[in-house]
Amino acid sequence: MAESRLGVRRDWWKHLVVVAAYGAAIWLFQHLFIPHFLLACGLRVGILMLMPYRYWPAMAVAEVLTQAPIAIECATSFGVIWSALELIPGILLSGPIVYVFRQRKYLFNHLGELNVGMLLACTLIVSIALTVLNQIQFATVVYSPGVQPMHYDHLTAQWVLGYLLGILTVAPSVLAIREAVRQYGWRTLVVRVSESRSTLESACFTGPILAVLVWVGLAQPHLRNLAQVLMFMPVVWLALRHGWQGAALGGTVASLALVWLMPEKYDHATIQAEVILAFAISTMLLVGARVEALDRKAERERQEVRTALAIAQRNVHLGELQLRMAAQALEQARETVRGGFTMMLGRLRHLQPAIDDGGYQRVALAAQDQLFGISDSLHPVVWRERGLAAALREGTVARLLDHAGVRYWCEFKGPVSSLSSTVHLAIYRTMCEAVAEGCRKRDVSDVCVRVRCGDADGRRWVVVSIVCRSNLVRLPHVRWDDLLPRLVRTTTGMGIKAIRDRAAAFEGYARIREIPGGRQISWLMWDL
């Protein structure tokens, strides 16, 4: 029982805090009140869209308390009915409209993301409803003899525009901050904003532009109208740069700067500029939301591509593991074949001491060499024992080229050893394909492999180039009939297509181009 009473007391304290804080905010906005620029309405709508329903009565009480002094003071001038209507808090009209949009998930979807189109619809409906209340209220004014009644047609347009621009100035910015906090948290958000390059760019662009426009409007009165109209430019730029959040924050700053240039109350030129700015903010909020949706879609597609590439790379790694197991099995078979031939030759010497076993030994060595070649092509022994550099310099391809009379060497630059083993094997396999493709036309006498590695955006990249050139002195001495069949056995036989597919599996690309005296095949790969 004591705990429940304590909970009720805490809940009452929360309501009192809401009354005090919201009342102080409304009072402050009323003292900053500018004709046909009703910021308090924007504050109200922004809070209603986020505040839990249980605190709405406290907000209504706060509005009544802040409006009571005005109603009492004007009771003798405008009449008791006008004063009674003045005590009606705006939340009684705005609240039900916002409630319907919130309950039916018009404003926020199931993920908590804002629907900008519904926000603008809610803004327009609230503006019209509050304007109707003002029309009813001013229709009850008791005019003194000789006082000219007000023109409600002019006031209606000013009220609708004032409520609309007041809401667009405050509410979207409140929701933009809420969206950023929901996504990152306060601490992370502060760090991201302080370290973000786009934030610096936005501040360096928006601030000077608005400052120049305000200075021109104040220093050159004949250019004030043009400066006010041009206030929409930062809104457009921020919307295209940062989505609807940028349009919201840019609209807030631009609206305040526009009204700052207002020379007098109910200035006709300022009202026209406000119409243009309200249209620009509404349009850019929609455009920014669309831009953000397209960015999210593009990011999802990029993530799907990265996932697919990661799966492909894992499959490549699994395939290499299977090839390694097959190579080890062939190594064991090779040892078995050598032991079988040794045992057979030993028994033949025992049965027929004078027999010539040279032919048998050559057959045994040839079988062992073939098994070793197959095993080494499946998974290089040199790579397993000494790494990529040794496999490129002394592997199967290097031995085949050297034996056939082709000059071959390798060049390395950068932290190649820091790449993952999967990328190392992909480089080796692609190199075998590229060398076979480069030698396919039988016009190559020198082959150079260049490997370059570096960092970009926190990831490792590697560029491999196979440079094939012709030397007229050495070219006639190359044994192509012996070289090409063996090179083909180390590859898939798909040529440049296999090279491009392997590079694409690691987010890269490949190209082949003719150079003076030969051709060059190069490809780029990224390490995860």
Short mmCIF file of N, CA, C and O in Angstrom, two decimals, residues 81-126:
data_model
loop_
_atom_site.label_atom_id
_atom_site.label_comp_id
_atom_site.label_asym_id
_atom_site.label_seq_id
_atom_site.Cartn_x
_atom_site.Cartn_y
_atom_site.Cartn_z
N ILE A 81 -17.95 36.87 -23.10
CA ILE A 81 -17.95 35.68 -23.97
C ILE A 81 -16.58 35.50 -24.63
O ILE A 81 -16.03 34.39 -24.71
N TRP A 82 -16.02 36.62 -25.11
CA TRP A 82 -14.68 36.54 -25.71
C TRP A 82 -13.66 36.03 -24.70
O TRP A 82 -12.82 35.19 -25.02
N SER A 83 -13.75 36.52 -23.46
CA SER A 83 -12.81 36.09 -22.42
C SER A 83 -12.99 34.62 -22.08
O SER A 83 -12.02 33.89 -21.85
N ALA A 84 -14.25 34.17 -22.08
CA ALA A 84 -14.50 32.75 -21.80
C ALA A 84 -13.92 31.87 -22.90
O ALA A 84 -13.32 30.82 -22.64
N LEU A 85 -14.09 32.30 -24.15
CA LEU A 85 -13.51 31.54 -25.26
C LEU A 85 -11.98 31.60 -25.25
O LEU A 85 -11.31 30.66 -25.70
N GLU A 86 -11.42 32.70 -24.74
CA GLU A 86 -9.97 32.82 -24.65
C GLU A 86 -9.39 31.80 -23.68
O GLU A 86 -8.23 31.36 -23.84
N LEU A 87 -10.19 31.40 -22.69
CA LEU A 87 -9.72 30.41 -21.71
C LEU A 87 -9.71 28.99 -22.26
O LEU A 87 -9.20 28.09 -21.59
N ILE A 88 -10.34 28.80 -23.42
CA ILE A 88 -10.33 27.45 -24.00
C ILE A 88 -8.91 27.16 -24.50
O ILE A 88 -8.40 27.84 -25.38
N PRO A 89 -8.25 26.13 -23.96
CA PRO A 89 -6.87 25.85 -24.41
C PRO A 89 -6.86 25.28 -25.83
O PRO A 89 -7.77 24.54 -26.24
N GLY A 90 -5.84 25.64 -26.57
CA GLY A 90 -5.73 25.13 -27.93
C GLY A 90 -5.60 23.63 -28.01
O GLY A 90 -5.91 23.03 -29.04
N ILE A 91 -5.22 23.00 -26.91
CA ILE A 91 -5.06 21.55 -26.92
C ILE A 91 -6.39 20.84 -27.07
O ILE A 91 -6.45 19.70 -27.52
N LEU A 92 -7.51 21.52 -26.70
CA LEU A 92 -8.82 20.90 -26.85
C LEU A 92 -9.19 20.70 -28.32
O LEU A 92 -9.99 19.81 -28.64
N LEU A 93 -8.64 21.51 -29.20
CA LEU A 93 -8.85 21.32 -30.63
C LEU A 93 -7.71 20.54 -31.28
O LEU A 93 -7.94 19.67 -32.12
N SER A 94 -6.49 20.87 -30.91
CA SER A 94 -5.33 20.19 -31.51
C SER A 94 -5.21 18.76 -31.02
O SER A 94 -4.84 17.86 -31.80
N GLY A 95 -5.52 18.53 -29.73
CA GLY A 95 -5.34 17.20 -29.15
C GLY A 95 -6.09 16.10 -29.86
O GLY A 95 -5.50 15.08 -30.24
N PRO A 96 -7.42 16.24 -30.09
CA PRO A 96 -8.14 15.15 -30.77
C PRO A 96 -7.62 14.87 -32.18
O PRO A 96 -7.58 13.71 -32.60
N ILE A 97 -7.22 15.92 -32.89
CA ILE A 97 -6.69 15.69 -34.24
C ILE A 97 -5.38 14.91 -34.19
O ILE A 97 -5.19 13.92 -34.91
N VAL A 98 -4.47 15.33 -33.32
CA VAL A 98 -3.19 14.62 -33.19
C VAL A 98 -3.42 13.21 -32.67
O VAL A 98 -2.73 12.26 -33.08
N TYR A 99 -4.40 13.05 -31.77
CA TYR A 99 -4.71 11.73 -31.21
C TYR A 99 -5.13 10.76 -32.31
O TYR A 99 -4.66 9.61 -32.34
N VAL A 100 -5.98 11.22 -33.22
CA VAL A 100 -6.43 10.35 -34.31
C VAL A 100 -5.24 9.95 -35.19
O VAL A 100 -5.08 8.78 -35.56
N PHE A 101 -4.37 10.90 -35.50
CA PHE A 101 -3.21 10.59 -36.35
C PHE A 101 -2.24 9.64 -35.65
O PHE A 101 -1.63 8.79 -36.29
N ARG A 102 -2.11 9.78 -34.33
CA ARG A 102 -1.20 8.89 -33.61
C ARG A 102 -1.79 7.50 -33.44
O ARG A 102 -1.08 6.49 -33.62
N GLN A 103 -3.06 7.43 -33.09
CA GLN A 103 -3.67 6.12 -32.83
C GLN A 103 -3.77 5.27 -34.09
O GLN A 103 -3.62 4.06 -34.03
N ARG A 104 -4.02 5.90 -35.21
CA ARG A 104 -4.17 5.14 -36.46
C ARG A 104 -2.82 4.94 -37.17
O ARG A 104 -2.79 4.54 -38.34
N LYS A 105 -1.73 5.26 -36.48
CA LYS A 105 -0.38 5.05 -37.02
C LYS A 105 -0.15 5.86 -38.31
O LYS A 105 0.58 5.43 -39.21
N TYR A 106 -0.82 7.02 -38.40
CA TYR A 106 -0.60 7.86 -39.55
C TYR A 106 0.74 8.60 -39.47
O TYR A 106 1.42 8.78 -40.48
N LEU A 107 1.08 9.03 -38.26
CA LEU A 107 2.30 9.82 -38.08
C LEU A 107 3.54 8.94 -38.04
O LEU A 107 4.55 9.21 -38.69
N PHE A 108 3.47 7.86 -37.25
CA PHE A 108 4.63 6.98 -37.07
C PHE A 108 4.22 5.56 -37.42
O PHE A 108 3.15 5.08 -36.98
N ASN A 109 5.04 4.88 -38.19
CA ASN A 109 4.75 3.49 -38.53
C ASN A 109 5.19 2.56 -37.41
O ASN A 109 5.59 3.01 -36.33
N HIS A 110 5.14 1.26 -37.66
CA HIS A 110 5.47 0.29 -36.62
C HIS A 110 6.94 0.34 -36.23
O HIS A 110 7.32 -0.14 -35.16
N LEU A 111 7.78 0.91 -37.09
CA LEU A 111 9.20 1.07 -36.77
C LEU A 111 9.52 2.40 -36.10
O LEU A 111 10.68 2.67 -35.77
N GLY A 112 8.50 3.24 -35.89
CA GLY A 112 8.71 4.54 -35.28
C GLY A 112 9.18 5.61 -36.25
O GLY A 112 9.56 6.70 -35.82
N GLU A 113 9.12 5.34 -37.56
CA GLU A 113 9.56 6.31 -38.56
C GLU A 113 8.43 7.27 -38.89
O GLU A 113 7.26 6.88 -38.97
N LEU A 114 8.77 8.53 -39.11
CA LEU A 114 7.79 9.57 -39.35
C LEU A 114 7.29 9.54 -40.79
O LEU A 114 8.06 9.37 -41.72
N ASN A 115 5.96 9.71 -40.94
CA ASN A 115 5.34 9.88 -42.25
C ASN A 115 5.17 11.38 -42.49
O ASN A 115 4.28 12.02 -41.91
N VAL A 116 6.02 11.95 -43.31
CA VAL A 116 6.04 13.39 -43.50
C VAL A 116 4.75 13.88 -44.15
O VAL A 116 4.24 14.96 -43.81
N GLY A 117 4.20 13.13 -45.08
CA GLY A 117 2.96 13.54 -45.72
C GLY A 117 1.83 13.67 -44.71
O GLY A 117 1.05 14.65 -44.75
N MET A 118 1.71 12.72 -43.79
CA MET A 118 0.68 12.79 -42.76
C MET A 118 0.97 13.92 -41.77
O MET A 118 0.04 14.53 -41.23
N LEU A 119 2.24 14.22 -41.53
CA LEU A 119 2.58 15.35 -40.67
C LEU A 119 2.06 16.65 -41.27
O LEU A 119 1.47 17.49 -40.56
N LEU A 120 2.24 16.84 -42.57
CA LEU A 120 1.75 18.05 -43.22
C LEU A 120 0.23 18.10 -43.23
O LEU A 120 -0.37 19.17 -43.05
N ALA A 121 -0.42 16.94 -43.42
CA ALA A 121 -1.89 16.91 -43.38
C ALA A 121 -2.39 17.28 -41.98
O ALA A 121 -3.34 18.06 -41.83
N CYS A 122 -1.76 16.73 -40.96
CA CYS A 122 -2.14 17.05 -39.59
C CYS A 122 -1.92 18.54 -39.31
O CYS A 122 -2.75 19.19 -38.66
N THR A 123 -0.83 19.08 -39.81
CA THR A 123 -0.54 20.51 -39.62
C THR A 123 -1.62 21.38 -40.24
O THR A 123 -2.10 22.34 -39.61
N LEU A 124 -2.03 21.05 -41.43
CA LEU A 124 -3.06 21.84 -42.11
C LEU A 124 -4.40 21.75 -41.39
O LEU A 124 -5.09 22.77 -41.22
N ILE A 125 -4.78 20.55 -40.95
CA ILE A 125 -6.07 20.39 -40.26
C ILE A 125 -6.07 21.16 -38.95
O ILE A 125 -7.05 21.83 -38.59
N VAL A 126 -4.98 21.08 -38.19
CA VAL A 126 -4.89 21.82 -36.93
C VAL A 126 -4.97 23.32 -37.18
O VAL A 126 -5.65 24.06 -36.45
#
